[in-house]
Amino acid sequence: MTTVSHWAIVWDLLLIYSYLDMADSWPSDFRDMGLTMLAGWMFSSKFLKLLGHYIRYPGDFLLLPVSILFGYLHGFIKGYAMLSLNVTAWGSREGADDDDANRMIRMNQKHQEAFDYRNTTGCYTQ
């Protein structure tokens, strides 16, 4: 469930929006201090996740902004993958995609047995 539900950019923006909405009536210095603490919490949670790696390879600490940006980009990649789940294509094989529309049609059990690989090769006996 975490792979489907973890959209870093959406959750982070919702956290910031809900905080700003809640702290709207606060004095500006308290609101700004709270926003700074929230941003620090969000940053530290993304940093602590990779702390073991940074201890082993300290030079990779420079790649922390790239890691955070990839976390946000990865949400868009997962969204595109979910929206294009029914698109299948070989791409590199000539003529392989000619029956792409037919391949995605759901068959009932009777038709499935007629196209079953074991039935067409004679390897399946009842």
PDB file of C-alpha atoms in Angstrom:
ATOM      1  CA  MET A   1       0.000   0.000   0.000  1.00  0.00           C
ATOM      2  CA  THR A   2       2.856   2.401   0.676  1.00  0.00           C
ATOM      3  CA  THR A   3       4.055   2.238  -2.922  1.00  0.00           C
ATOM      4  CA  VAL A   4       0.684   3.363  -4.203  1.00  0.00           C
ATOM      5  CA  SER A   5      -0.102   5.888  -1.484  1.00  0.00           C
ATOM      6  CA  HIS A   6       3.269   7.587  -1.040  1.00  0.00           C
ATOM      7  CA  TRP A   7       3.133  10.662  -3.266  1.00  0.00           C
ATOM      8  CA  ALA A   8       5.787  12.867  -1.679  1.00  0.00           C
ATOM      9  CA  ILE A   9       4.933  16.108  -3.462  1.00  0.00           C
ATOM     10  CA  VAL A  10       1.205  15.793  -2.815  1.00  0.00           C
ATOM     11  CA  TRP A  11       1.609  14.965   0.880  1.00  0.00           C
ATOM     12  CA  ASP A  12       4.228  17.662   1.445  1.00  0.00           C
ATOM     13  CA  LEU A  13       2.084  20.316  -0.225  1.00  0.00           C
ATOM     14  CA  LEU A  14      -0.969  19.178   1.746  1.00  0.00           C
ATOM     15  CA  LEU A  15       1.022  19.407   4.984  1.00  0.00           C
ATOM     16  CA  ILE A  16       2.134  22.950   4.200  1.00  0.00           C
ATOM     17  CA  TYR A  17      -1.363  23.997   3.076  1.00  0.00           C
ATOM     18  CA  SER A  18      -3.065  22.530   6.133  1.00  0.00           C
ATOM     19  CA  TYR A  19      -0.519  24.152   8.442  1.00  0.00           C
ATOM     20  CA  LEU A  20      -0.918  27.570   6.820  1.00  0.00           C
ATOM     21  CA  ASP A  21      -4.711  27.208   6.915  1.00  0.00           C
ATOM     22  CA  MET A  22      -4.635  26.248  10.583  1.00  0.00           C
ATOM     23  CA  ALA A  23      -2.126  28.936  11.612  1.00  0.00           C
ATOM     24  CA  ASP A  24      -3.865  31.722   9.707  1.00  0.00           C
ATOM     25  CA  SER A  25      -5.030  33.487  12.870  1.00  0.00           C
ATOM     26  CA  TRP A  26      -1.660  33.233  14.640  1.00  0.00           C
ATOM     27  CA  PRO A  27       0.753  36.162  14.908  1.00  0.00           C
ATOM     28  CA  SER A  28       3.135  36.203  11.965  1.00  0.00           C
ATOM     29  CA  ASP A  29       6.280  35.456  13.983  1.00  0.00           C
ATOM     30  CA  PHE A  30       4.709  32.295  15.498  1.00  0.00           C
ATOM     31  CA  ARG A  31       3.343  31.224  12.115  1.00  0.00           C
ATOM     32  CA  ASP A  32       6.764  31.700  10.456  1.00  0.00           C
ATOM     33  CA  MET A  33       8.545  29.837  13.246  1.00  0.00           C
ATOM     34  CA  GLY A  34       6.105  26.944  12.925  1.00  0.00           C
ATOM     35  CA  LEU A  35       6.521  26.873   9.161  1.00  0.00           C
ATOM     36  CA  THR A  36      10.292  26.781   9.584  1.00  0.00           C
ATOM     37  CA  MET A  37       9.937  23.889  12.031  1.00  0.00           C
ATOM     38  CA  LEU A  38       7.648  22.031   9.623  1.00  0.00           C
ATOM     39  CA  ALA A  39      10.096  22.528   6.739  1.00  0.00           C
ATOM     40  CA  GLY A  40      12.934  21.339   8.980  1.00  0.00           C
ATOM     41  CA  TRP A  41      10.921  18.261   9.950  1.00  0.00           C
ATOM     42  CA  MET A  42      10.167  17.468   6.319  1.00  0.00           C
ATOM     43  CA  PHE A  43      13.831  17.913   5.339  1.00  0.00           C
ATOM     44  CA  SER A  44      15.160  15.869   8.259  1.00  0.00           C
ATOM     45  CA  SER A  45      12.777  13.004   7.497  1.00  0.00           C
ATOM     46  CA  LYS A  46      14.108  12.865   3.946  1.00  0.00           C
ATOM     47  CA  PHE A  47      17.691  13.077   5.238  1.00  0.00           C
ATOM     48  CA  LEU A  48      17.399  10.439   7.986  1.00  0.00           C
ATOM     49  CA  LYS A  49      16.088   7.919   5.507  1.00  0.00           C
ATOM     50  CA  LEU A  50      19.505   7.928   3.801  1.00  0.00           C
ATOM     51  CA  LEU A  51      21.699   8.492   6.857  1.00  0.00           C
ATOM     52  CA  GLY A  52      23.224   5.000   6.748  1.00  0.00           C
ATOM     53  CA  HIS A  53      24.278   5.549   3.155  1.00  0.00           C
ATOM     54  CA  TYR A  54      25.782   8.956   3.951  1.00  0.00           C
ATOM     55  CA  ILE A  55      27.806   7.456   6.810  1.00  0.00           C
ATOM     56  CA  ARG A  56      29.312   4.857   4.468  1.00  0.00           C
ATOM     57  CA  TYR A  57      29.783   7.274   1.546  1.00  0.00           C
ATOM     58  CA  PRO A  58      30.138  10.836   2.887  1.00  0.00           C
ATOM     59  CA  GLY A  59      30.856  12.265  -0.567  1.00  0.00           C
ATOM     60  CA  ASP A  60      27.321  11.390  -1.627  1.00  0.00           C
ATOM     61  CA  PHE A  61      25.950  13.969   0.806  1.00  0.00           C
ATOM     62  CA  LEU A  62      26.223  16.461  -2.047  1.00  0.00           C
ATOM     63  CA  LEU A  63      23.548  14.449  -3.871  1.00  0.00           C
ATOM     64  CA  LEU A  64      20.927  15.022  -1.147  1.00  0.00           C
ATOM     65  CA  PRO A  65      19.009  17.650  -3.186  1.00  0.00           C
ATOM     66  CA  VAL A  66      18.965  15.261  -6.147  1.00  0.00           C
ATOM     67  CA  SER A  67      17.600  12.532  -3.891  1.00  0.00           C
ATOM     68  CA  ILE A  68      14.807  14.789  -2.633  1.00  0.00           C
ATOM     69  CA  LEU A  69      13.918  15.900  -6.180  1.00  0.00           C
ATOM     70  CA  PHE A  70      13.875  12.285  -7.337  1.00  0.00           C
ATOM     71  CA  GLY A  71      11.445  11.467  -4.528  1.00  0.00           C
ATOM     72  CA  TYR A  72       9.067  14.062  -5.937  1.00  0.00           C
ATOM     73  CA  LEU A  73       9.666  12.981  -9.538  1.00  0.00           C
ATOM     74  CA  HIS A  74       9.094   9.355  -8.614  1.00  0.00           C
ATOM     75  CA  GLY A  75       5.502  10.206  -7.682  1.00  0.00           C
ATOM     76  CA  PHE A  76       4.889  11.484 -11.204  1.00  0.00           C
ATOM     77  CA  ILE A  77       6.478   8.325 -12.638  1.00  0.00           C
ATOM     78  CA  LYS A  78       4.161   6.159 -10.506  1.00  0.00           C
ATOM     79  CA  GLY A  79       1.165   8.232 -11.581  1.00  0.00           C
ATOM     80  CA  TYR A  80       2.025   7.802 -15.249  1.00  0.00           C
ATOM     81  CA  ALA A  81       2.541   4.077 -14.717  1.00  0.00           C
ATOM     82  CA  MET A  82      -0.874   3.733 -13.074  1.00  0.00           C
ATOM     83  CA  LEU A  83      -2.584   5.658 -15.871  1.00  0.00           C
ATOM     84  CA  SER A  84      -0.899   3.604 -18.585  1.00  0.00           C
ATOM     85  CA  LEU A  85      -1.279   0.138 -17.057  1.00  0.00           C
ATOM     86  CA  ASN A  86      -3.374  -1.127 -19.959  1.00  0.00           C
ATOM     87  CA  VAL A  87      -0.916   0.071 -22.625  1.00  0.00           C
ATOM     88  CA  THR A  88       1.313  -2.771 -23.737  1.00  0.00           C
ATOM     89  CA  ALA A  89       3.868  -2.493 -26.482  1.00  0.00           C
ATOM     90  CA  TRP A  90       7.033  -4.222 -27.576  1.00  0.00           C
ATOM     91  CA  GLY A  91       8.418  -1.243 -29.437  1.00  0.00           C
ATOM     92  CA  SER A  92      11.462  -2.946 -30.902  1.00  0.00           C
ATOM     93  CA  ARG A  93       9.874  -5.964 -32.618  1.00  0.00           C
ATOM     94  CA  GLU A  94       8.458  -5.495 -36.095  1.00  0.00           C
ATOM     95  CA  GLY A  95       4.719  -6.258 -36.221  1.00  0.00           C
ATOM     96  CA  ALA A  96       4.494  -7.255 -32.543  1.00  0.00           C
ATOM     97  CA  ASP A  97       1.964  -4.545 -31.747  1.00  0.00           C
ATOM     98  CA  ASP A  98      -0.436  -5.293 -34.584  1.00  0.00           C
ATOM     99  CA  ASP A  99      -2.883  -7.123 -32.309  1.00  0.00           C
ATOM    100  CA  ASP A 100      -2.402  -4.925 -29.245  1.00  0.00           C
ATOM    101  CA  ALA A 101      -6.106  -4.000 -29.038  1.00  0.00           C
ATOM    102  CA  ASN A 102      -7.183  -7.658 -29.246  1.00  0.00           C
ATOM    103  CA  ARG A 103      -4.654  -8.809 -26.682  1.00  0.00           C
ATOM    104  CA  MET A 104      -6.180  -6.649 -23.941  1.00  0.00           C
ATOM    105  CA  ILE A 105      -9.765  -7.987 -24.366  1.00  0.00           C
ATOM    106  CA  ARG A 106     -10.886  -9.995 -21.348  1.00  0.00           C
ATOM    107  CA  MET A 107     -12.072 -13.498 -22.305  1.00  0.00           C
ATOM    108  CA  ASN A 108     -14.499 -15.723 -20.476  1.00  0.00           C
ATOM    109  CA  GLN A 109     -13.439 -19.215 -19.354  1.00  0.00           C
ATOM    110  CA  LYS A 110     -14.818 -21.002 -22.453  1.00  0.00           C
ATOM    111  CA  HIS A 111     -12.880 -18.811 -24.873  1.00  0.00           C
ATOM    112  CA  GLN A 112      -9.778 -18.907 -22.685  1.00  0.00           C
ATOM    113  CA  GLU A 113      -9.637 -22.700 -22.881  1.00  0.00           C
ATOM    114  CA  ALA A 114      -9.890 -22.537 -26.664  1.00  0.00           C
ATOM    115  CA  PHE A 115      -6.817 -20.277 -26.794  1.00  0.00           C
ATOM    116  CA  ASP A 116      -4.948 -22.013 -24.012  1.00  0.00           C
ATOM    117  CA  TYR A 117      -1.372 -22.812 -24.972  1.00  0.00           C
ATOM    118  CA  ARG A 118      -1.567 -26.318 -23.538  1.00  0.00           C
ATOM    119  CA  ASN A 119      -4.614 -27.167 -25.681  1.00  0.00           C
ATOM    120  CA  THR A 120      -2.985 -25.979 -28.916  1.00  0.00           C
ATOM    121  CA  THR A 121       0.229 -27.945 -28.384  1.00  0.00           C
ATOM    122  CA  GLY A 122      -1.453 -31.199 -27.394  1.00  0.00           C
ATOM    123  CA  CYS A 123       0.426 -31.302 -24.088  1.00  0.00           C
ATOM    124  CA  TYR A 124      -2.714 -30.983 -21.988  1.00  0.00           C
ATOM    125  CA  THR A 125      -5.008 -33.961 -21.501  1.00  0.00           C
ATOM    126  CA  GLN A 126      -7.969 -34.365 -19.224  1.00  0.00           C
TER     127      GLN A 126
END
